Every structure is written in structure tokens, then in C-alpha cells.
PDB file of C-alpha atoms in Angstrom:
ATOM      1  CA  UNK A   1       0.000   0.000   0.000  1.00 63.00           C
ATOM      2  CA  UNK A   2       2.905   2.067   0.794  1.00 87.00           C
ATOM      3  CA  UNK A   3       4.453   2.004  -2.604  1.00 86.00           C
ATOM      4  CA  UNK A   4       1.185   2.964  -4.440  1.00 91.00           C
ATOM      5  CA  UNK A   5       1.209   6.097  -2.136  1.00 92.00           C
ATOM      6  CA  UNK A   6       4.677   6.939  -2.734  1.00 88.00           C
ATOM      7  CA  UNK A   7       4.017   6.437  -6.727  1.00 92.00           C
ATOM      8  CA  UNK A   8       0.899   8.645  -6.525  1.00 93.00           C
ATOM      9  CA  UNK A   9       2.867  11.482  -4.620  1.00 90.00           C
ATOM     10  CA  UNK A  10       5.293  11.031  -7.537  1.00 89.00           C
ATOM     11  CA  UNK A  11       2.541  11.444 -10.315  1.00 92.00           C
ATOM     12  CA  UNK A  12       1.384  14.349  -8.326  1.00 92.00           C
ATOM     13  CA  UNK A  13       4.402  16.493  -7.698  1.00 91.00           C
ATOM     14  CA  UNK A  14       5.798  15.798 -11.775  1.00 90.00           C
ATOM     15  CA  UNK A  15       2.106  17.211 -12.814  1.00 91.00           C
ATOM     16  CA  UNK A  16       1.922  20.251 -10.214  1.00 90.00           C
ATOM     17  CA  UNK A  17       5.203  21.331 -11.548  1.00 91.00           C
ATOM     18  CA  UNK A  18       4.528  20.542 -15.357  1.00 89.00           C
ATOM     19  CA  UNK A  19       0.951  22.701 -14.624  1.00 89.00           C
ATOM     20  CA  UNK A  20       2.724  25.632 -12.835  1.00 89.00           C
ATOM     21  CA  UNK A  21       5.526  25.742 -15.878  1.00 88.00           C
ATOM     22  CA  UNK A  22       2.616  25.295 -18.625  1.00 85.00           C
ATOM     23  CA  UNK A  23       0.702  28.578 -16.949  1.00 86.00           C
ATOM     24  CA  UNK A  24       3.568  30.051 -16.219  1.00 82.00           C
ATOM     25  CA  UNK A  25       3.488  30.772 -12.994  1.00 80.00           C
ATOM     26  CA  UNK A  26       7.000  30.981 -11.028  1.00 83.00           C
ATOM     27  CA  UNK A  27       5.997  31.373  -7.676  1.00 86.00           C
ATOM     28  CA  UNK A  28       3.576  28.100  -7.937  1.00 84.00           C
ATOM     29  CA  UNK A  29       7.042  26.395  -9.970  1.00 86.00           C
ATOM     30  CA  UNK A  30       9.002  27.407  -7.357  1.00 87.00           C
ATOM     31  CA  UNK A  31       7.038  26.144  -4.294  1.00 89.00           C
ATOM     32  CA  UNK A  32       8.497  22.298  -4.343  1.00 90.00           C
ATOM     33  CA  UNK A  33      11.873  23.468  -4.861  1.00 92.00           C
ATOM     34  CA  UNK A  34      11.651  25.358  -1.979  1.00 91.00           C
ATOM     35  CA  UNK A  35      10.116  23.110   0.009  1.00 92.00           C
ATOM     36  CA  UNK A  36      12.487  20.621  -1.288  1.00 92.00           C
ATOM     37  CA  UNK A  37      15.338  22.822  -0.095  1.00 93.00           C
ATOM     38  CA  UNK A  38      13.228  23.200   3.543  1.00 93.00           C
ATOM     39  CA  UNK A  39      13.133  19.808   4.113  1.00 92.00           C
ATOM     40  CA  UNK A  40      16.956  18.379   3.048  1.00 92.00           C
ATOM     41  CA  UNK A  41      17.979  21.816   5.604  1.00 92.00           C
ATOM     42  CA  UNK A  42      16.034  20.354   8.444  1.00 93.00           C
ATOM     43  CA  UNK A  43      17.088  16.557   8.111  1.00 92.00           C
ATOM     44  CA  UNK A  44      20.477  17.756   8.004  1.00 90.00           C
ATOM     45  CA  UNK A  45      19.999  19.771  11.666  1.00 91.00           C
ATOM     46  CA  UNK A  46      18.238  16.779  12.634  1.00 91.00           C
ATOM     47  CA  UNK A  47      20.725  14.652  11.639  1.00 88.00           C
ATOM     48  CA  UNK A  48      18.966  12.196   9.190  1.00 89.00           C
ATOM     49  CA  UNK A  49      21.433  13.639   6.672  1.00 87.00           C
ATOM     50  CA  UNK A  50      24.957  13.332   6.361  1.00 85.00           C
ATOM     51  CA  UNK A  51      27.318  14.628   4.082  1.00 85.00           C
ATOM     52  CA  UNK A  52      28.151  11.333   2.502  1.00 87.00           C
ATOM     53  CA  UNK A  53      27.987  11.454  -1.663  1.00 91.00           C
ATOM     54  CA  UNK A  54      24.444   9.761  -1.858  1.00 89.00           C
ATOM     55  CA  UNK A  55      23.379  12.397  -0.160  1.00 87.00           C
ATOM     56  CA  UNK A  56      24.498  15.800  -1.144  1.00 88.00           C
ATOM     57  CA  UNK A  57      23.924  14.387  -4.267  1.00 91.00           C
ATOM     58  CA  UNK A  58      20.081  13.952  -4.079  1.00 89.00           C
ATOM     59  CA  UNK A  59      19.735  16.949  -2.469  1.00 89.00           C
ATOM     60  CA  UNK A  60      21.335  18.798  -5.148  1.00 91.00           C
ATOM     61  CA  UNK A  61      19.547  17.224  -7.769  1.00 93.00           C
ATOM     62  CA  UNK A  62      16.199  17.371  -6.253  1.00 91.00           C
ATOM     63  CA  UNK A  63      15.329  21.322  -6.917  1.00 92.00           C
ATOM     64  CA  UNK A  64      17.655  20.470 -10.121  1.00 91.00           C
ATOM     65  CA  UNK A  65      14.873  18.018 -11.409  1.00 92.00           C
ATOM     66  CA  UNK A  66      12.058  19.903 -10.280  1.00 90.00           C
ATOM     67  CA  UNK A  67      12.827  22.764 -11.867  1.00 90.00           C
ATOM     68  CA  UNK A  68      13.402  21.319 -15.004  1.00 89.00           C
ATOM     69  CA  UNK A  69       9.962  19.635 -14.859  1.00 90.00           C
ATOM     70  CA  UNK A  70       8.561  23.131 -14.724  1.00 90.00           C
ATOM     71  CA  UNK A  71      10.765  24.440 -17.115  1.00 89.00           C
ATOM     72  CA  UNK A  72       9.316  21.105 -19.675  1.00 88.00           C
ATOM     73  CA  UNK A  73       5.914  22.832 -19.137  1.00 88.00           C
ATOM     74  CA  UNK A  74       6.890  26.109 -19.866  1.00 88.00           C
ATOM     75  CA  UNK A  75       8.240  24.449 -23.191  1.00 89.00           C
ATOM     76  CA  UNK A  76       4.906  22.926 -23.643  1.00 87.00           C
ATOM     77  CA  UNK A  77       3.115  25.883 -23.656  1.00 88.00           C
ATOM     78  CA  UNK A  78       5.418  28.328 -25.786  1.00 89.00           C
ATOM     79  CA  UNK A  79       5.200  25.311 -28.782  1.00 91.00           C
ATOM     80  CA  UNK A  80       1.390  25.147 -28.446  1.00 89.00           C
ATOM     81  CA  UNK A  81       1.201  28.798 -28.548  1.00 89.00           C
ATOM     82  CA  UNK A  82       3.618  29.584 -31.797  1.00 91.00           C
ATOM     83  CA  UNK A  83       1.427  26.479 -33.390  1.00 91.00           C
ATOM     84  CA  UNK A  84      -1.442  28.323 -32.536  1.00 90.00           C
ATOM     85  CA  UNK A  85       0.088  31.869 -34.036  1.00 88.00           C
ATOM     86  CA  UNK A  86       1.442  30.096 -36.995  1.00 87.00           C
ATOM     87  CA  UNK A  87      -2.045  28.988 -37.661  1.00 86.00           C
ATOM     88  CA  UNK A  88      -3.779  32.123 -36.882  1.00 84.00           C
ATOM     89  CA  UNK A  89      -1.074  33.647 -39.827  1.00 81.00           C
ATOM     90  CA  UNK A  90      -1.999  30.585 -42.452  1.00 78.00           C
ATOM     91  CA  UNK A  91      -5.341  31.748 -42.038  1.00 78.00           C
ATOM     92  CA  UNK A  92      -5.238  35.108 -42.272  1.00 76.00           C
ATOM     93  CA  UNK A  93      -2.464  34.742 -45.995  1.00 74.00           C
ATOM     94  CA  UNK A  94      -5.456  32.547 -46.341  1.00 72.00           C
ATOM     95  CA  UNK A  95      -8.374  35.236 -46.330  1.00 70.00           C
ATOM     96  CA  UNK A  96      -6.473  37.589 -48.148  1.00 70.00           C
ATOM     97  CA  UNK A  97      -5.757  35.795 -51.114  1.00 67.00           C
ATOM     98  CA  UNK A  98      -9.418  35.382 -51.278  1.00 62.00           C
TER      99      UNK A  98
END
């Protein structure tokens, strides 16, 4: 049961961050990096942390990966929108030739 949770936290976090980069909102995209960053801080003072390479590792690539999620969104949406322009132009060379 624990594994299904873990998967749907997963699922979740990859589409709030692709959502926040596709509307393009950076202080929603920058929440779980944050957050991230909040939480490897206070296992460190709490000692869960050390500073062996496993784990400076993940907690450098943690924010690195979530912000390149929302940066995949942002992508999304600036390709949908020049489609979208480049049809509104076809159209438009379209009318006038009419």
C-alpha cells in the first residue's frame, strides 16, 4: 500500500510542476523546490542527513529536477502557442488571397 502512495505522490508532484511551468506561474514552480530545499535543511539539523555522496547528491539534484519539470511545461506551452500563431497567420495569408 505504501508504494502505491509513494508512486501517486510522484505522479502528483511531476504534474503540479509541469501545470505551474505550462501557466507560467514561477511562484507556484518554485514552491516544491523550496520546500524541497526546507526539508533536506532540516534533516540535516536533525541529523537524518549526512554529508556522505548519496546524499548531497540527491539533495542537489532534487530542486535540479524539479525545476526542469517546470521548465518542460513552460516548453509545452510556448510550442502550443507559436502552433497556434502560426495557424492564426496561415489563415489570415489565407483570407487575403481570397
Amino acid at each position: 500500500m505504501t508504494d502505491i502512495l509513494i508512486i501517486l505522490i510522484i505522479v502528483a508532484v511531476i504534474c503540479f510542476q509541469t501545470f505551474a511551468g505550462y501557466k507560467n506561474k514561477k511562484i507556484l514552480g518554485s514552491v516544491l523546490p523550496l520546500v524541497y530545499i526546507g526539508l533536506v535543511i532540516f534533516f540535516l539539523f536533525k541529523g537524518l542527513l549526512t554529508w556522505s555522496i548519496r546524499d548531497v547528491t540527491f539533495s542537489i539534484l532534487g530542486p535540479l529536477l524539479l525545476m526542469s519539470i517546470y521548465s518542460g511545461g513552460k516548453e509545452a506551452h510556448n510550442k502550443k502557442q507559436k502552433k497556434e500563431i502560426e495557424k492564426m497567420k496561415a489563415k489570415d495569408i489565407s483570407n487575403k488571397l481570397k
